[in-house]
């Protein structure tokens, strides 16, 4: 039974990721752009198919009397903020110089921006640290 729960969870998470891709085609794309946007009609049909998949997963959950897994939004966001901090902590010019020298005029700007990003990621994690385990 445990493998069934894990399989359904994995399917649901994949469906969520696909839905996210289809519904946020033009959001937060700063360092890349999506070059093959699907037409609205196709996107809507795909979203309907994903909804059908979700309904099947729901019916299996009910049929097998499976209890939903508890997930902490706070913990998930904290983990992502820590992952961001970890990646950023290795993005300073001194760290990147292993791959080639960074021009001095760029390194000052780069390091300042990386430092600002680190501070924000730590602020996000700190804001949520004391919330973990609390429910609203």
PDB file of N, CA and C in Angstrom, residues 46-89:
ATOM      1  N   UNK A  46      -5.102  20.463 -22.476  1.00  0.00           N
ATOM      2  CA  UNK A  46      -4.124  19.804 -21.606  1.00  0.00           C
ATOM      3  C   UNK A  46      -4.518  19.947 -20.140  1.00  0.00           C
ATOM      4  N   UNK A  47      -4.953  21.133 -19.752  1.00  0.00           N
ATOM      5  CA  UNK A  47      -5.382  21.350 -18.368  1.00  0.00           C
ATOM      6  C   UNK A  47      -6.589  20.481 -18.018  1.00  0.00           C
ATOM      7  N   UNK A  48      -7.493  20.286 -18.978  1.00  0.00           N
ATOM      8  CA  UNK A  48      -8.641  19.400 -18.741  1.00  0.00           C
ATOM      9  C   UNK A  48      -8.174  17.961 -18.548  1.00  0.00           C
ATOM     10  N   UNK A  49      -7.205  17.527 -19.352  1.00  0.00           N
ATOM     11  CA  UNK A  49      -6.667  16.174 -19.185  1.00  0.00           C
ATOM     12  C   UNK A  49      -5.986  16.016 -17.828  1.00  0.00           C
ATOM     13  N   UNK A  50      -5.262  17.039 -17.404  1.00  0.00           N
ATOM     14  CA  UNK A  50      -4.617  16.983 -16.096  1.00  0.00           C
ATOM     15  C   UNK A  50      -5.658  16.927 -14.982  1.00  0.00           C
ATOM     16  N   UNK A  51      -6.755  17.655 -15.156  1.00  0.00           N
ATOM     17  CA  UNK A  51      -7.840  17.600 -14.170  1.00  0.00           C
ATOM     18  C   UNK A  51      -8.437  16.192 -14.120  1.00  0.00           C
ATOM     19  N   UNK A  52      -8.609  15.575 -15.283  1.00  0.00           N
ATOM     20  CA  UNK A  52      -9.114  14.189 -15.318  1.00  0.00           C
ATOM     21  C   UNK A  52      -8.162  13.251 -14.579  1.00  0.00           C
ATOM     22  N   UNK A  53      -6.867  13.448 -14.799  1.00  0.00           N
ATOM     23  CA  UNK A  53      -5.886  12.624 -14.087  1.00  0.00           C
ATOM     24  C   UNK A  53      -6.023  12.819 -12.579  1.00  0.00           C
ATOM     25  N   UNK A  54      -6.185  14.067 -12.155  1.00  0.00           N
ATOM     26  CA  UNK A  54      -6.370  14.348 -10.736  1.00  0.00           C
ATOM     27  C   UNK A  54      -7.616  13.680 -10.178  1.00  0.00           C
ATOM     28  N   UNK A  55      -8.688  13.671 -10.963  1.00  0.00           N
ATOM     29  CA  UNK A  55      -9.926  13.014 -10.529  1.00  0.00           C
ATOM     30  C   UNK A  55      -9.727  11.514 -10.365  1.00  0.00           C
ATOM     31  N   UNK A  56      -8.957  10.911 -11.262  1.00  0.00           N
ATOM     32  CA  UNK A  56      -8.674   9.474 -11.150  1.00  0.00           C
ATOM     33  C   UNK A  56      -7.848   9.204  -9.899  1.00  0.00           C
ATOM     34  N   UNK A  57      -6.852  10.040  -9.651  1.00  0.00           N
ATOM     35  CA  UNK A  57      -6.038   9.881  -8.440  1.00  0.00           C
ATOM     36  C   UNK A  57      -6.913  10.030  -7.199  1.00  0.00           C
ATOM     37  N   UNK A  58      -7.816  11.003  -7.216  1.00  0.00           N
ATOM     38  CA  UNK A  58      -8.744  11.205  -6.094  1.00  0.00           C
ATOM     39  C   UNK A  58      -9.607   9.970  -5.871  1.00  0.00           C
ATOM     40  N   UNK A  59     -10.123   9.386  -6.952  1.00  0.00           N
ATOM     41  CA  UNK A  59     -10.978   8.202  -6.798  1.00  0.00           C
ATOM     42  C   UNK A  59     -10.178   7.018  -6.263  1.00  0.00           C
ATOM     43  N   UNK A  60      -8.926   6.881  -6.685  1.00  0.00           N
ATOM     44  CA  UNK A  60      -8.080   5.810  -6.145  1.00  0.00           C
ATOM     45  C   UNK A  60      -7.817   6.032  -4.656  1.00  0.00           C
ATOM     46  N   UNK A  61      -7.574   7.271  -4.285  1.00  0.00           N
ATOM     47  CA  UNK A  61      -7.345   7.606  -2.876  1.00  0.00           C
ATOM     48  C   UNK A  61      -8.552   7.207  -2.035  1.00  0.00           C
ATOM     49  N   UNK A  62      -9.747   7.534  -2.526  1.00  0.00           N
ATOM     50  CA  UNK A  62     -10.965   7.194  -1.789  1.00  0.00           C
ATOM     51  C   UNK A  62     -11.193   5.687  -1.763  1.00  0.00           C
ATOM     52  N   UNK A  63     -11.019   5.046  -2.903  1.00  0.00           N
ATOM     53  CA  UNK A  63     -11.239   3.592  -3.004  1.00  0.00           C
ATOM     54  C   UNK A  63     -10.323   2.834  -2.046  1.00  0.00           C
ATOM     55  N   UNK A  64      -9.077   3.304  -1.933  1.00  0.00           N
ATOM     56  CA  UNK A  64      -8.100   2.631  -1.074  1.00  0.00           C
ATOM     57  C   UNK A  64      -8.089   3.192   0.348  1.00  0.00           C
ATOM     58  N   UNK A  65      -8.976   4.151   0.627  1.00  0.00           N
ATOM     59  CA  UNK A  65      -9.046   4.804   1.948  1.00  0.00           C
ATOM     60  C   UNK A  65      -7.685   5.349   2.385  1.00  0.00           C
ATOM     61  N   UNK A  66      -7.007   6.004   1.453  1.00  0.00           N
ATOM     62  CA  UNK A  66      -5.694   6.563   1.759  1.00  0.00           C
ATOM     63  C   UNK A  66      -5.853   7.913   2.443  1.00  0.00           C
ATOM     64  N   UNK A  67      -5.033   8.140   3.434  1.00  0.00           N
ATOM     65  CA  UNK A  67      -5.028   9.423   4.121  1.00  0.00           C
ATOM     66  C   UNK A  67      -4.044  10.338   3.392  1.00  0.00           C
ATOM     67  N   UNK A  68      -4.421  11.610   3.213  1.00  0.00           N
ATOM     68  CA  UNK A  68      -3.499  12.520   2.525  1.00  0.00           C
ATOM     69  C   UNK A  68      -2.244  12.769   3.356  1.00  0.00           C
ATOM     70  N   UNK A  69      -1.153  12.875   2.663  1.00  0.00           N
ATOM     71  CA  UNK A  69       0.124  13.181   3.298  1.00  0.00           C
ATOM     72  C   UNK A  69       0.105  14.647   3.725  1.00  0.00           C
ATOM     73  N   UNK A  70       0.585  14.925   4.911  1.00  0.00           N
ATOM     74  CA  UNK A  70       0.654  16.304   5.409  1.00  0.00           C
ATOM     75  C   UNK A  70       1.950  16.937   4.908  1.00  0.00           C
ATOM     76  N   UNK A  71       1.825  18.123   4.336  1.00  0.00           N
ATOM     77  CA  UNK A  71       2.988  18.872   3.877  1.00  0.00           C
ATOM     78  C   UNK A  71       2.961  20.250   4.493  1.00  0.00           C
ATOM     79  N   UNK A  72       4.110  20.703   4.903  1.00  0.00           N
ATOM     80  CA  UNK A  72       4.230  22.027   5.502  1.00  0.00           C
ATOM     81  C   UNK A  72       4.689  23.025   4.441  1.00  0.00           C
ATOM     82  N   UNK A  73       3.822  23.990   4.135  1.00  0.00           N
ATOM     83  CA  UNK A  73       4.216  25.048   3.206  1.00  0.00           C
ATOM     84  C   UNK A  73       5.417  25.799   3.776  1.00  0.00           C
ATOM     85  N   UNK A  74       5.378  26.052   5.077  1.00  0.00           N
ATOM     86  CA  UNK A  74       6.475  26.759   5.733  1.00  0.00           C
ATOM     87  C   UNK A  74       7.783  26.018   5.528  1.00  0.00           C
ATOM     88  N   UNK A  75       7.788  24.731   5.790  1.00  0.00           N
ATOM     89  CA  UNK A  75       9.006  23.933   5.637  1.00  0.00           C
ATOM     90  C   UNK A  75       9.465  23.918   4.180  1.00  0.00           C
ATOM     91  N   UNK A  76       8.519  23.754   3.244  1.00  0.00           N
ATOM     92  CA  UNK A  76       8.890  23.711   1.828  1.00  0.00           C
ATOM     93  C   UNK A  76       9.529  25.019   1.370  1.00  0.00           C
ATOM     94  N   UNK A  77       8.957  26.151   1.795  1.00  0.00           N
ATOM     95  CA  UNK A  77       9.525  27.449   1.410  1.00  0.00           C
ATOM     96  C   UNK A  77      10.884  27.643   2.077  1.00  0.00           C
ATOM     97  N   UNK A  78      11.005  27.253   3.346  1.00  0.00           N
ATOM     98  CA  UNK A  78      12.297  27.368   4.038  1.00  0.00           C
ATOM     99  C   UNK A  78      13.368  26.553   3.335  1.00  0.00           C
ATOM    100  N   UNK A  79      13.030  25.334   2.941  1.00  0.00           N
ATOM    101  CA  UNK A  79      13.996  24.481   2.238  1.00  0.00           C
ATOM    102  C   UNK A  79      14.444  25.148   0.943  1.00  0.00           C
ATOM    103  N   UNK A  80      13.499  25.698   0.188  1.00  0.00           N
ATOM    104  CA  UNK A  80      13.867  26.365  -1.069  1.00  0.00           C
ATOM    105  C   UNK A  80      14.720  27.601  -0.802  1.00  0.00           C
ATOM    106  N   UNK A  81      14.389  28.368   0.235  1.00  0.00           N
ATOM    107  CA  UNK A  81      15.190  29.549   0.578  1.00  0.00           C
ATOM    108  C   UNK A  81      16.610  29.145   0.962  1.00  0.00           C
ATOM    109  N   UNK A  82      16.741  28.051   1.697  1.00  0.00           N
ATOM    110  CA  UNK A  82      18.070  27.556   2.071  1.00  0.00           C
ATOM    111  C   UNK A  82      18.822  27.073   0.833  1.00  0.00           C
ATOM    112  N   UNK A  83      18.122  26.401  -0.079  1.00  0.00           N
ATOM    113  CA  UNK A  83      18.766  25.968  -1.326  1.00  0.00           C
ATOM    114  C   UNK A  83      19.261  27.167  -2.131  1.00  0.00           C
ATOM    115  N   UNK A  84      18.455  28.222  -2.175  1.00  0.00           N
ATOM    116  CA  UNK A  84      18.862  29.443  -2.879  1.00  0.00           C
ATOM    117  C   UNK A  84      20.099  30.033  -2.205  1.00  0.00           C
ATOM    118  N   UNK A  85      20.074  30.138  -0.879  1.00  0.00           N
ATOM    119  CA  UNK A  85      21.220  30.668  -0.142  1.00  0.00           C
ATOM    120  C   UNK A  85      22.468  29.847  -0.442  1.00  0.00           C
ATOM    121  N   UNK A  86      22.323  28.527  -0.436  1.00  0.00           N
ATOM    122  CA  UNK A  86      23.469  27.650  -0.682  1.00  0.00           C
ATOM    123  C   UNK A  86      24.064  27.896  -2.071  1.00  0.00           C
ATOM    124  N   UNK A  87      23.205  27.993  -3.073  1.00  0.00           N
ATOM    125  CA  UNK A  87      23.685  28.254  -4.437  1.00  0.00           C
ATOM    126  C   UNK A  87      24.360  29.623  -4.513  1.00  0.00           C
ATOM    127  N   UNK A  88      23.741  30.621  -3.901  1.00  0.00           N
ATOM    128  CA  UNK A  88      24.295  31.973  -3.939  1.00  0.00           C
ATOM    129  C   UNK A  88      25.628  32.075  -3.211  1.00  0.00           C
ATOM    130  N   UNK A  89      25.790  31.305  -2.144  1.00  0.00           N
ATOM    131  CA  UNK A  89      27.023  31.394  -1.357  1.00  0.00           C
ATOM    132  C   UNK A  89      28.241  30.942  -2.159  1.00  0.00           C
TER     133      UNK A  89
END
